[in-house]
């Protein structure tokens, strides 16, 4: 829709983002409280109780080592969950038709949902960071890298949630990917350990996991230690973002599950 | 310039008449609001919903699309609103192809879908304001319009309630308020009063007539044939994916060759009276049914009854006229030629 005025697109984009933010704030007990409880338990059990027996890792206490990974885990899970549940709910209730019949270009629809997911991901990330202050001091090796990594990771998983929602036909379908794909990738992505601890074979396998790059780049931004080259991690994030964005846009354009 | 201003000037007078006719004619030199030509739609499961329909709707019209369930009404509305992709054919709104996904085309459309499709957990006010945002309205204007249309549709006192708490009729009126917030030139209503009680239905009709008078073109699909008869100036009937009639409501109703009236009489009769030139049947001892051809008039019936000493207390149509015609059309494949319609009552 090349004839669409720029101001119109901005208004439509703001409307979608605000609607998404309003949604997760309205159901804050389902969206903001559970991550706080989960993260607190991780800090208490893994960081504090078990961590004391594990000792230092890469020159930091175990608690300090896992804080970046746990924050990133919260951001990833919530960005993904926000978009997949919001978009699928709208598809299921058919309220997405409000948008489909309107003149909003597809890339504005996609961007609006993604930024809505990023908003929840970052909100939970900030809450998790504040929670971590009760258990560990706040390090900040490079704030630019930290913010960029968390932002891009949030975008990548918001896009992932969008694709999941496009393909989902029933509510079960929006929990399959988080349970069987996302959670294993997060746990095997170096949140709780350094891949230096793994045998060569599993170390190589770990490098196929996109979350591994995000966690390590984020840990580098906070602590200054990483299992991989940060520039390479950034490159991977950019590639994932571009590929998933255009895949999402193509699916939206095709109207899969949306238009008949 | 008006005709009165130039009545002493012959040339000017003729010119004024021509100008007047130019502006008073809805069809002349105007792009139709909707132009559909040879539209086909076959769904992925092989169901052929539309088999080459063609119809035009002029700007400012109040147009009815009638048909049974599965006839193709909603598919037609779906294609116009881009929710359904056509298989082939031409579909234009105000002269622009809807497939081009044009900003202007979509901006000119408002859709009231058959099924309630807003987020039930959102507040009524937010649903309408958000829709305004999708159509580029600044927040202040969207809020003003939301208040205006919710008030006009009798929903303002519910504006801070979650939509799920509204009654069925209120939900349908919320769909109308939502569709109007960007003030579209063309409003598509897919069975807007389904499940709405009579009082609300009539107030919704009045509201729709008002916005139509203010210039909004309205296309309505409905099961309530009385609704189409009361509201619409032009009508198309669709059956099994094909248009069987496309004409003005007035012309369509003229094609009814016979109309039946039920008369409640004072006193009781044993047999039906013989009325010269009219079919007459005794439904029960104090109720008569009289059939009139289109060229006959009721005064003659009353005169004939009076001459037999029969007094009429009250009278009503036997059934909805349009309904008779509709059923007749759908039963007869040859009825596609509207001029040949004869209703067997």
XYZ file of C-alpha atoms in Angstrom:
605
model
C 0.000 0.000 0.000
C 2.422 2.575 -1.262
C -0.287 5.262 -1.255
C -0.662 5.054 2.525
C 0.325 8.348 4.203
C 3.197 8.147 6.680
C 1.251 9.817 9.504
C -1.495 7.271 9.079
C 0.996 4.405 9.477
C 2.400 5.952 12.651
C -1.086 6.318 14.152
C -1.996 2.734 13.247
C 1.323 1.436 14.620
C 0.882 3.310 17.918
C -2.661 1.988 18.188
C -1.555 -1.638 17.804
C 1.342 -1.251 20.248
C -0.809 0.497 22.846
C -3.494 -2.161 22.460
C -0.897 -4.877 23.077
C 0.560 -3.074 26.089
C -2.927 -2.483 27.480
C -3.636 -6.197 27.091
C -0.644 -7.452 29.087
C -1.123 -4.754 31.738
C -4.824 -5.659 32.047
C -3.930 -9.282 32.780
C -0.805 -8.466 34.822
C -1.481 -11.333 37.216
C -1.003 -13.732 34.279
C 1.765 -11.825 32.516
C 3.974 -9.968 35.016
C 3.615 -11.826 38.302
C 4.505 -15.431 37.274
C 7.960 -14.495 35.899
C 8.744 -12.711 39.169
C 7.956 -15.847 41.165
C 9.819 -18.173 38.769
C 12.918 -15.975 38.666
C 12.917 -15.596 42.455
C 12.846 -19.378 42.824
C 15.744 -19.755 40.395
C 17.749 -17.184 42.335
C 17.014 -18.800 45.686
C 17.451 -22.459 44.682
C 20.059 -22.450 41.913
C 21.891 -19.240 42.680
C 21.886 -19.246 46.426
C 21.474 -22.789 47.775
C 23.070 -24.930 45.037
C 25.330 -22.159 43.712
C 27.257 -21.937 46.973
C 28.343 -25.562 46.511
C 29.235 -25.097 42.829
C 31.666 -22.281 43.479
C 32.966 -19.745 40.948
C 32.411 -19.902 37.192
C 34.485 -17.857 34.703
C 35.748 -15.778 37.635
C 32.317 -14.899 39.038
C 30.186 -16.465 41.741
C 27.618 -18.898 40.352
C 24.843 -16.480 41.296
C 26.518 -13.678 39.315
C 27.091 -16.052 36.402
C 23.467 -17.155 36.050
C 21.861 -13.705 36.555
C 22.290 -12.606 32.882
C 21.008 -15.964 31.641
C 17.962 -15.857 33.881
C 17.117 -12.301 32.821
C 17.496 -13.299 29.184
C 15.334 -16.385 29.764
C 12.570 -14.163 31.182
C 12.819 -11.763 28.247
C 12.744 -14.556 25.649
C 9.837 -16.440 27.233
C 7.696 -13.364 27.714
C 8.323 -11.814 24.315
C 7.376 -15.097 22.684
C 4.385 -15.726 24.958
C 2.954 -12.235 24.472
C 2.838 -12.355 20.699
C 1.798 -15.985 20.339
C -1.067 -15.695 22.808
C -2.243 -12.247 21.745
C -2.178 -12.883 18.009
C -3.676 -16.350 18.293
C -6.439 -15.098 20.617
C -7.308 -12.400 18.113
C -7.259 -14.959 15.332
C -9.409 -17.329 17.376
C -11.943 -14.631 18.338
C -11.654 -13.262 14.794
C -10.998 -9.788 16.166
C -7.909 -9.812 13.934
C -10.393 -9.121 11.123
C -10.650 -5.564 12.497
C -7.082 -5.101 11.350
C -7.272 -7.169 8.177
C -10.117 -5.126 6.689
C -8.463 -1.839 7.686
C -5.866 -0.119 5.486
C -3.006 -0.955 7.894
C -0.111 -2.374 5.832
C 1.034 -5.862 6.800
C 4.462 -4.724 7.937
C 2.857 -2.215 10.317
C 0.622 -4.966 11.756
C 3.658 -7.225 12.217
C 5.800 -4.447 13.714
C 3.007 -3.480 16.113
C 2.662 -7.012 17.469
C 6.445 -7.465 17.687
C 6.945 -4.220 19.600
C 4.081 -5.251 21.891
C 6.026 -8.459 22.591
C 9.231 -6.501 23.106
C 7.443 -4.201 25.565
C 6.379 -7.153 27.712
C 9.764 -8.862 27.336
C 11.586 -5.714 28.475
C 9.081 -5.049 31.281
C 9.690 -8.530 32.666
C 13.450 -8.131 32.034
C 13.484 -4.969 34.150
C 11.514 -6.718 36.907
C 13.920 -9.694 36.795
C 16.893 -7.317 36.977
C 15.424 -5.584 40.029
C 14.793 -9.003 41.624
C 18.417 -9.989 40.978
C 19.598 -7.007 43.030
C 18.285 -8.749 46.131
C 20.658 -11.651 45.498
C 23.627 -10.191 43.658
C 25.337 -6.886 42.839
C 24.669 -5.251 39.448
C 27.573 -5.474 37.017
C 27.559 -3.584 33.730
C 30.503 -4.236 31.435
C 29.017 -2.619 28.310
C 25.553 -1.093 28.491
C 25.235 -0.652 24.702
C 25.871 -4.344 24.003
C 23.583 -5.320 26.867
C 20.664 -3.248 25.609
C 21.158 -4.172 21.959
C 21.302 -7.888 22.708
C 18.244 -7.866 24.916
C 16.322 -5.791 22.372
C 17.246 -7.938 19.388
C 16.637 -11.182 21.254
C 13.241 -9.905 22.245
C 12.459 -9.032 18.617
C 13.620 -12.462 17.380
C 11.391 -14.328 19.833
C 8.450 -12.017 19.289
C 8.732 -12.896 15.603
C 8.956 -16.574 16.569
C 5.751 -16.199 18.585
C 4.058 -14.528 15.636
C 4.937 -17.401 13.278
C 3.730 -19.925 15.851
C 0.422 -18.037 16.137
C -0.030 -17.932 12.365
C 0.303 -21.725 12.121
C -1.659 -22.497 15.303
C -5.182 -23.806 14.804
C -6.058 -24.459 18.438
C -4.837 -23.324 21.843
C -2.765 -26.512 22.279
C -0.675 -25.454 19.304
C 0.585 -22.337 21.050
C 2.029 -24.309 23.960
C 3.740 -27.058 21.922
C 6.635 -24.932 20.672
C 7.374 -23.273 24.059
C 7.284 -26.660 25.809
C 9.103 -28.866 23.344
C 11.409 -26.397 21.608
C 11.866 -23.152 23.495
C 12.395 -24.499 27.002
C 15.006 -27.135 25.985
C 16.848 -24.534 23.880
C 16.930 -22.104 26.817
C 18.144 -24.724 29.290
C 20.773 -25.969 26.836
C 21.723 -22.442 25.794
C 24.254 -21.832 28.542
C 21.994 -20.121 31.065
C 23.241 -22.320 33.924
C 26.698 -23.343 32.720
C 29.610 -22.455 30.485
C 29.935 -24.681 27.395
C 33.607 -25.041 28.279
C 32.301 -27.614 30.754
C 30.881 -29.747 27.922
C 32.643 -32.442 25.853
C 33.653 -31.324 22.324
C 30.666 -32.989 20.627
C 28.048 -31.280 22.818
C 29.951 -28.013 22.634
C 29.602 -28.124 18.832
C 25.922 -29.034 19.074
C 25.350 -26.133 21.488
C 26.625 -23.738 18.862
C 23.610 -24.566 16.682
C 21.344 -23.174 19.382
C 20.401 -19.514 18.709
C 19.718 -18.901 22.387
C 23.318 -19.808 23.169
C 24.462 -16.687 21.263
C 21.940 -14.438 22.930
C 22.740 -15.584 26.446
C 26.463 -15.309 25.893
C 26.342 -11.903 24.211
C 24.113 -10.639 27.026
C 26.442 -12.116 29.646
C 29.321 -10.385 27.909
C 27.491 -7.040 28.116
C 26.960 -7.479 31.849
C 29.993 -9.439 33.062
C 32.478 -9.111 30.198
C 32.818 -12.904 29.818
C 31.504 -15.003 26.927
C 31.952 -18.457 25.390
C 31.817 -16.958 21.889
C 32.828 -13.926 19.832
C 30.290 -11.158 20.528
C 30.467 -9.789 16.979
C 29.570 -13.235 15.672
C 26.676 -13.385 18.142
C 25.409 -10.028 16.871
C 25.659 -11.217 13.281
C 23.571 -14.261 14.144
C 20.958 -12.072 15.841
C 20.723 -9.797 12.793
C 20.338 -12.801 10.471
C 17.634 -14.365 12.654
C 15.786 -11.045 12.873
C 15.818 -10.422 9.117
C 14.892 -13.998 8.146
C 12.053 -14.295 10.674
C 10.719 -10.818 9.861
C 10.406 -11.534 6.159
C 9.038 -15.024 6.786
C 6.363 -13.529 9.072
C 5.557 -10.853 6.525
C 5.233 -13.430 3.759
C 2.888 -15.558 5.886
C 0.789 -12.488 6.677
C 0.700 -11.533 3.026
C -0.375 -15.052 2.068
C -3.083 -14.728 4.719
C -2.415 -18.195 6.049
C -5.247 -19.041 8.453
C -6.474 -15.449 8.207
C -8.021 -14.953 4.786
C -9.935 -17.613 2.869
C -27.475 28.950 -9.794
C -31.035 27.710 -9.374
C -33.822 27.250 -11.881
C -35.788 30.098 -10.235
C -32.975 32.600 -10.766
C -32.933 32.186 -14.543
C -36.580 31.636 -15.378
C -36.659 34.700 -17.651
C -33.722 33.468 -19.648
C -34.523 30.593 -21.946
C -30.947 29.424 -22.569
C -30.028 29.814 -18.959
C -33.192 28.017 -17.972
C -32.366 24.995 -20.116
C -28.818 25.021 -18.814
C -30.064 25.109 -15.242
C -32.329 22.143 -15.902
C -29.417 20.208 -17.340
C -27.224 21.086 -14.356
C -30.023 20.160 -12.001
C -30.481 16.811 -13.706
C -26.760 16.219 -13.637
C -26.640 16.581 -9.882
C -29.935 14.892 -9.135
C -29.145 11.768 -11.114
C -27.352 9.232 -8.973
C -26.080 7.146 -11.858
C -25.053 9.796 -14.364
C -21.303 10.317 -14.537
C -20.789 8.627 -11.180
C -18.542 5.735 -10.396
C -20.620 3.017 -8.745
C -19.896 2.364 -5.088
C -19.570 -1.313 -5.944
C -18.962 -2.907 -9.304
C -18.795 -6.708 -9.398
C -18.384 -8.553 -12.675
C -18.298 -12.306 -13.184
C -17.096 -12.976 -9.651
C -16.202 -16.577 -8.894
C -15.104 -18.010 -5.592
C -14.173 -21.615 -4.974
C -12.925 -22.436 -1.481
C -9.976 -24.750 -0.844
C -12.358 -27.607 -0.017
C -13.800 -27.338 -3.531
C -17.054 -25.641 -2.539
C -18.081 -23.213 -5.259
C -19.611 -20.335 -3.304
C -19.950 -17.838 -6.154
C -20.552 -18.835 -9.759
C -19.951 -15.665 -11.725
C -22.100 -13.038 -10.054
C -22.322 -9.501 -11.418
C -23.932 -6.493 -9.785
C -23.543 -2.740 -9.416
C -24.443 -0.664 -6.384
C -24.700 3.071 -6.942
C -23.317 5.577 -4.467
C -25.941 6.601 -1.910
C -27.995 3.452 -2.410
C -29.460 1.262 0.312
C -29.007 -2.142 -1.271
C -30.193 -5.536 -0.051
C -28.499 -8.830 -0.802
C -30.902 -11.626 0.020
C -30.362 -15.329 0.035
C -30.679 -18.493 2.065
C -27.884 -19.814 4.270
C -24.898 -20.769 2.140
C -26.220 -18.892 -0.898
C -23.076 -16.759 -1.164
C -24.044 -13.501 0.594
C -21.289 -13.548 3.190
C -18.730 -14.688 0.631
C -19.623 -11.645 -1.468
C -19.254 -9.375 1.564
C -16.003 -11.188 2.404
C -14.555 -10.523 -1.055
C -15.527 -6.838 -0.837
C -13.864 -6.516 2.563
C -10.761 -8.524 1.427
C -11.268 -11.237 4.044
C -12.101 -13.669 1.244
C -9.939 -13.903 -1.844
C -11.766 -14.086 -5.145
C -10.986 -16.933 -7.532
C -11.654 -14.735 -10.566
C -13.646 -11.730 -11.694
C -13.630 -7.996 -11.176
C -14.478 -6.387 -7.835
C -14.235 -2.624 -7.553
C -15.164 -0.223 -4.775
C -15.534 3.384 -5.928
C -13.726 2.482 -9.114
C -10.714 0.791 -7.512
C -9.956 -2.902 -7.468
C -10.229 -4.277 -3.924
C -7.477 -6.766 -4.747
C -5.033 -3.888 -5.140
C -5.265 -3.449 -1.369
C -5.439 0.278 -1.894
C -5.354 2.526 1.157
C -8.201 4.659 -0.208
C -10.372 1.642 -1.043
C -10.050 0.166 2.409
C -10.543 3.549 4.046
C -13.873 3.917 2.247
C -15.206 0.617 3.635
C -16.867 -0.143 6.935
C -17.760 -3.730 7.791
C -20.339 -5.070 10.230
C -19.664 -8.808 10.167
C -22.205 -11.533 10.686
C -20.480 -12.852 13.788
C -19.398 -10.779 16.758
C -15.648 -10.462 16.308
C -14.323 -7.980 18.833
C -12.193 -8.793 21.843
C -14.752 -9.581 24.520
C -12.389 -8.543 27.299
C -11.851 -5.020 25.975
C -13.961 -2.121 27.155
C -16.689 -0.977 24.767
C -15.125 2.484 24.424
C -11.632 1.072 23.778
C -12.930 -1.212 21.006
C -14.325 1.733 19.053
C -11.371 4.071 19.745
C -8.878 1.365 18.748
C -10.724 0.841 15.481
C -10.428 4.589 14.873
C -6.674 4.264 15.336
C -6.535 1.487 12.735
C -8.060 3.991 10.318
C -5.585 6.721 11.210
C -7.832 8.869 13.404
C -5.940 10.917 15.990
C -6.811 9.827 19.523
C -8.866 12.952 20.314
C -10.998 12.594 17.179
C -11.368 8.830 17.678
C -12.661 9.432 21.215
C -15.114 12.094 20.028
C -16.452 9.839 17.291
C -16.647 6.858 19.651
C -18.739 8.905 22.080
C -20.968 10.164 19.266
C -21.728 6.771 17.730
C -22.015 4.915 21.032
C -24.488 7.573 22.159
C -26.475 7.384 18.934
C -26.663 3.615 19.239
C -27.684 3.742 22.895
C -24.461 2.248 24.251
C -22.790 5.234 25.894
C -23.845 4.238 29.415
C -22.036 0.913 28.848
C -18.860 2.427 27.415
C -16.620 1.438 30.334
C -17.949 -2.109 30.539
C -16.196 -5.117 29.087
C -17.813 -6.079 25.802
C -18.577 -9.587 27.055
C -21.104 -8.094 29.508
C -23.265 -6.666 26.730
C -26.450 -8.349 25.586
C -26.619 -9.884 22.101
C -28.407 -6.862 20.655
C -25.941 -4.451 22.228
C -23.025 -6.407 20.791
C -24.483 -6.074 17.325
C -24.924 -2.336 17.783
C -21.344 -2.105 19.032
C -20.265 -3.700 15.745
C -22.117 -0.926 13.913
C -20.537 1.827 16.050
C -17.118 0.293 15.435
C -17.681 0.139 11.682
C -18.758 3.788 11.561
C -15.978 5.365 13.617
C -13.944 6.246 10.513
C -17.125 7.397 8.723
C -16.852 5.151 5.654
C -18.514 6.007 2.351
C -19.666 2.404 2.019
C -21.050 0.348 4.889
C -21.336 -3.424 4.486
C -23.752 -5.008 6.933
C -23.830 -8.779 7.094
C -27.074 -9.600 8.881
C -26.791 -6.729 11.346
C -29.988 -7.409 13.257
C -29.774 -11.187 13.590
C -30.980 -12.129 17.057
C -32.022 -8.568 17.897
C -35.484 -8.017 19.376
C -38.118 -6.126 17.389
C -37.798 -2.825 19.257
C -34.022 -2.703 18.920
C -34.252 -3.841 15.321
C -36.526 -0.948 14.465
C -34.315 1.608 16.240
C -31.320 0.174 14.358
C -33.261 0.539 11.096
C -33.976 4.186 11.866
C -30.323 4.778 12.615
C -29.225 3.123 9.380
C -31.770 5.108 7.367
C -30.415 8.291 8.934
C -26.794 7.587 7.996
C -27.934 6.545 4.514
C -29.760 9.879 4.148
C -26.500 11.560 5.145
C -24.785 9.976 2.152
C -23.402 6.623 3.269
C -23.968 3.841 0.763
C -25.271 0.757 2.555
C -25.229 -2.850 1.432
C -27.198 -5.143 3.679
C -27.525 -8.890 3.796
C -30.387 -10.144 5.857
C -32.658 -13.029 6.613
C -35.409 -10.650 7.660
C -37.144 -9.992 4.389
C -39.269 -7.339 6.050
C -36.000 -5.556 6.826
C -35.016 -5.458 3.157
C -38.513 -4.349 2.126
C -38.554 -1.503 4.643
C -35.017 -0.248 4.207
C -33.691 -0.946 0.763
C -34.266 0.753 -2.559
C -32.572 -1.920 -4.647
C -32.226 -5.615 -4.171
C -30.363 -8.648 -5.441
C -31.342 -12.178 -4.594
C -28.643 -14.786 -4.588
C -29.163 -18.503 -4.716
C -26.474 -21.201 -4.795
C -23.835 -18.667 -5.825
C -25.843 -17.057 -8.607
C -27.809 -13.822 -8.765
C -31.423 -14.709 -9.550
C -32.833 -11.180 -9.345
C -31.189 -7.768 -9.418
C -33.685 -4.912 -9.577
C -35.295 -2.118 -7.599
C -37.441 -3.054 -4.649
C -40.343 -1.163 -6.192
C -40.152 -3.085 -9.475
C -39.727 -6.362 -7.667
C -42.823 -5.856 -5.551
C -44.788 -4.811 -8.630
C -44.188 -8.275 -9.992
C -46.407 -9.733 -7.356
C -49.478 -10.576 -9.403
C -51.592 -11.593 -6.479
C -51.844 -10.582 -2.883
C -53.891 -12.222 -0.165
C -55.701 -10.535 2.726
C -57.240 -12.053 5.796
C -60.490 -10.367 6.878
C -62.058 -10.723 10.336
C -65.813 -10.327 9.951
C -68.574 -9.549 12.369
C -70.813 -12.570 12.906
C -70.306 -16.078 11.552
C -70.707 -17.724 8.125
C -71.326 -21.331 7.141
C -69.904 -21.040 3.632
C -67.506 -18.730 1.845
C -69.410 -15.907 0.099
C -69.226 -15.709 -3.691
C -67.459 -12.462 -4.635
C -67.556 -11.737 -8.351
C -63.981 -11.591 -9.715
C -62.238 -12.402 -6.420
C -61.061 -15.657 -4.936
C -62.568 -16.024 -1.485
C -62.113 -18.757 1.114
C -63.576 -19.272 4.551
C -60.736 -19.938 6.989
C -63.095 -20.293 9.943
C -66.622 -19.136 10.725
C -65.602 -15.497 11.168
C -62.446 -15.258 9.021
C -62.204 -14.870 5.266
C -59.233 -14.958 2.955
C -59.529 -12.879 -0.219
C -57.072 -12.907 -3.142
C -56.560 -9.806 -5.287
C -54.849 -9.564 -8.661
C -52.518 -6.590 -9.036
C -55.058 -4.673 -11.178
C -57.889 -5.081 -8.658
C -58.539 -2.920 -5.627
C -59.736 -3.512 -2.116
C -62.677 -1.088 -2.293
C -64.396 -3.463 -4.711
C -63.963 -6.289 -2.209
C -65.497 -4.189 0.566
C -68.379 -3.145 -1.737
C -69.044 -6.775 -2.650
C -68.984 -7.854 0.975
C -71.215 -4.970 2.030
C -73.759 -5.877 -0.628
C -73.890 -9.334 0.953
C -74.353 -7.790 4.399
C -70.942 -8.844 5.631
C -69.191 -6.327 7.871
C -65.365 -6.353 8.095
C -63.920 -5.729 11.572
C -60.229 -5.843 10.708
C -57.845 -6.879 7.971
C -54.205 -7.963 7.542
C -51.838 -9.260 4.868
C -51.749 -13.010 4.827
C -47.939 -13.064 4.909
C -44.914 -11.035 4.009
C -45.135 -10.270 0.311
C -41.428 -10.310 -0.248
C -41.172 -13.625 1.483
C -43.640 -15.122 -0.971
C -41.683 -13.753 -3.846
C -38.387 -14.904 -2.405
C -39.592 -18.450 -1.921
C -41.093 -18.446 -5.375
C -37.827 -17.325 -6.933
C -35.696 -19.852 -5.167
C -38.024 -22.666 -6.133
C -38.032 -21.866 -9.811
C -34.856 -22.123 -11.875
C -36.591 -20.311 -14.708
C -37.396 -17.436 -12.359
C -34.032 -15.878 -13.077
C -35.894 -13.781 -15.611
C -37.544 -11.510 -13.118
C -40.079 -10.266 -15.591
C -41.710 -13.644 -15.778
C -42.366 -13.962 -12.093
C -45.801 -15.008 -10.983
C -46.416 -15.751 -7.382
C -48.547 -18.740 -6.531
C -50.016 -17.827 -3.178
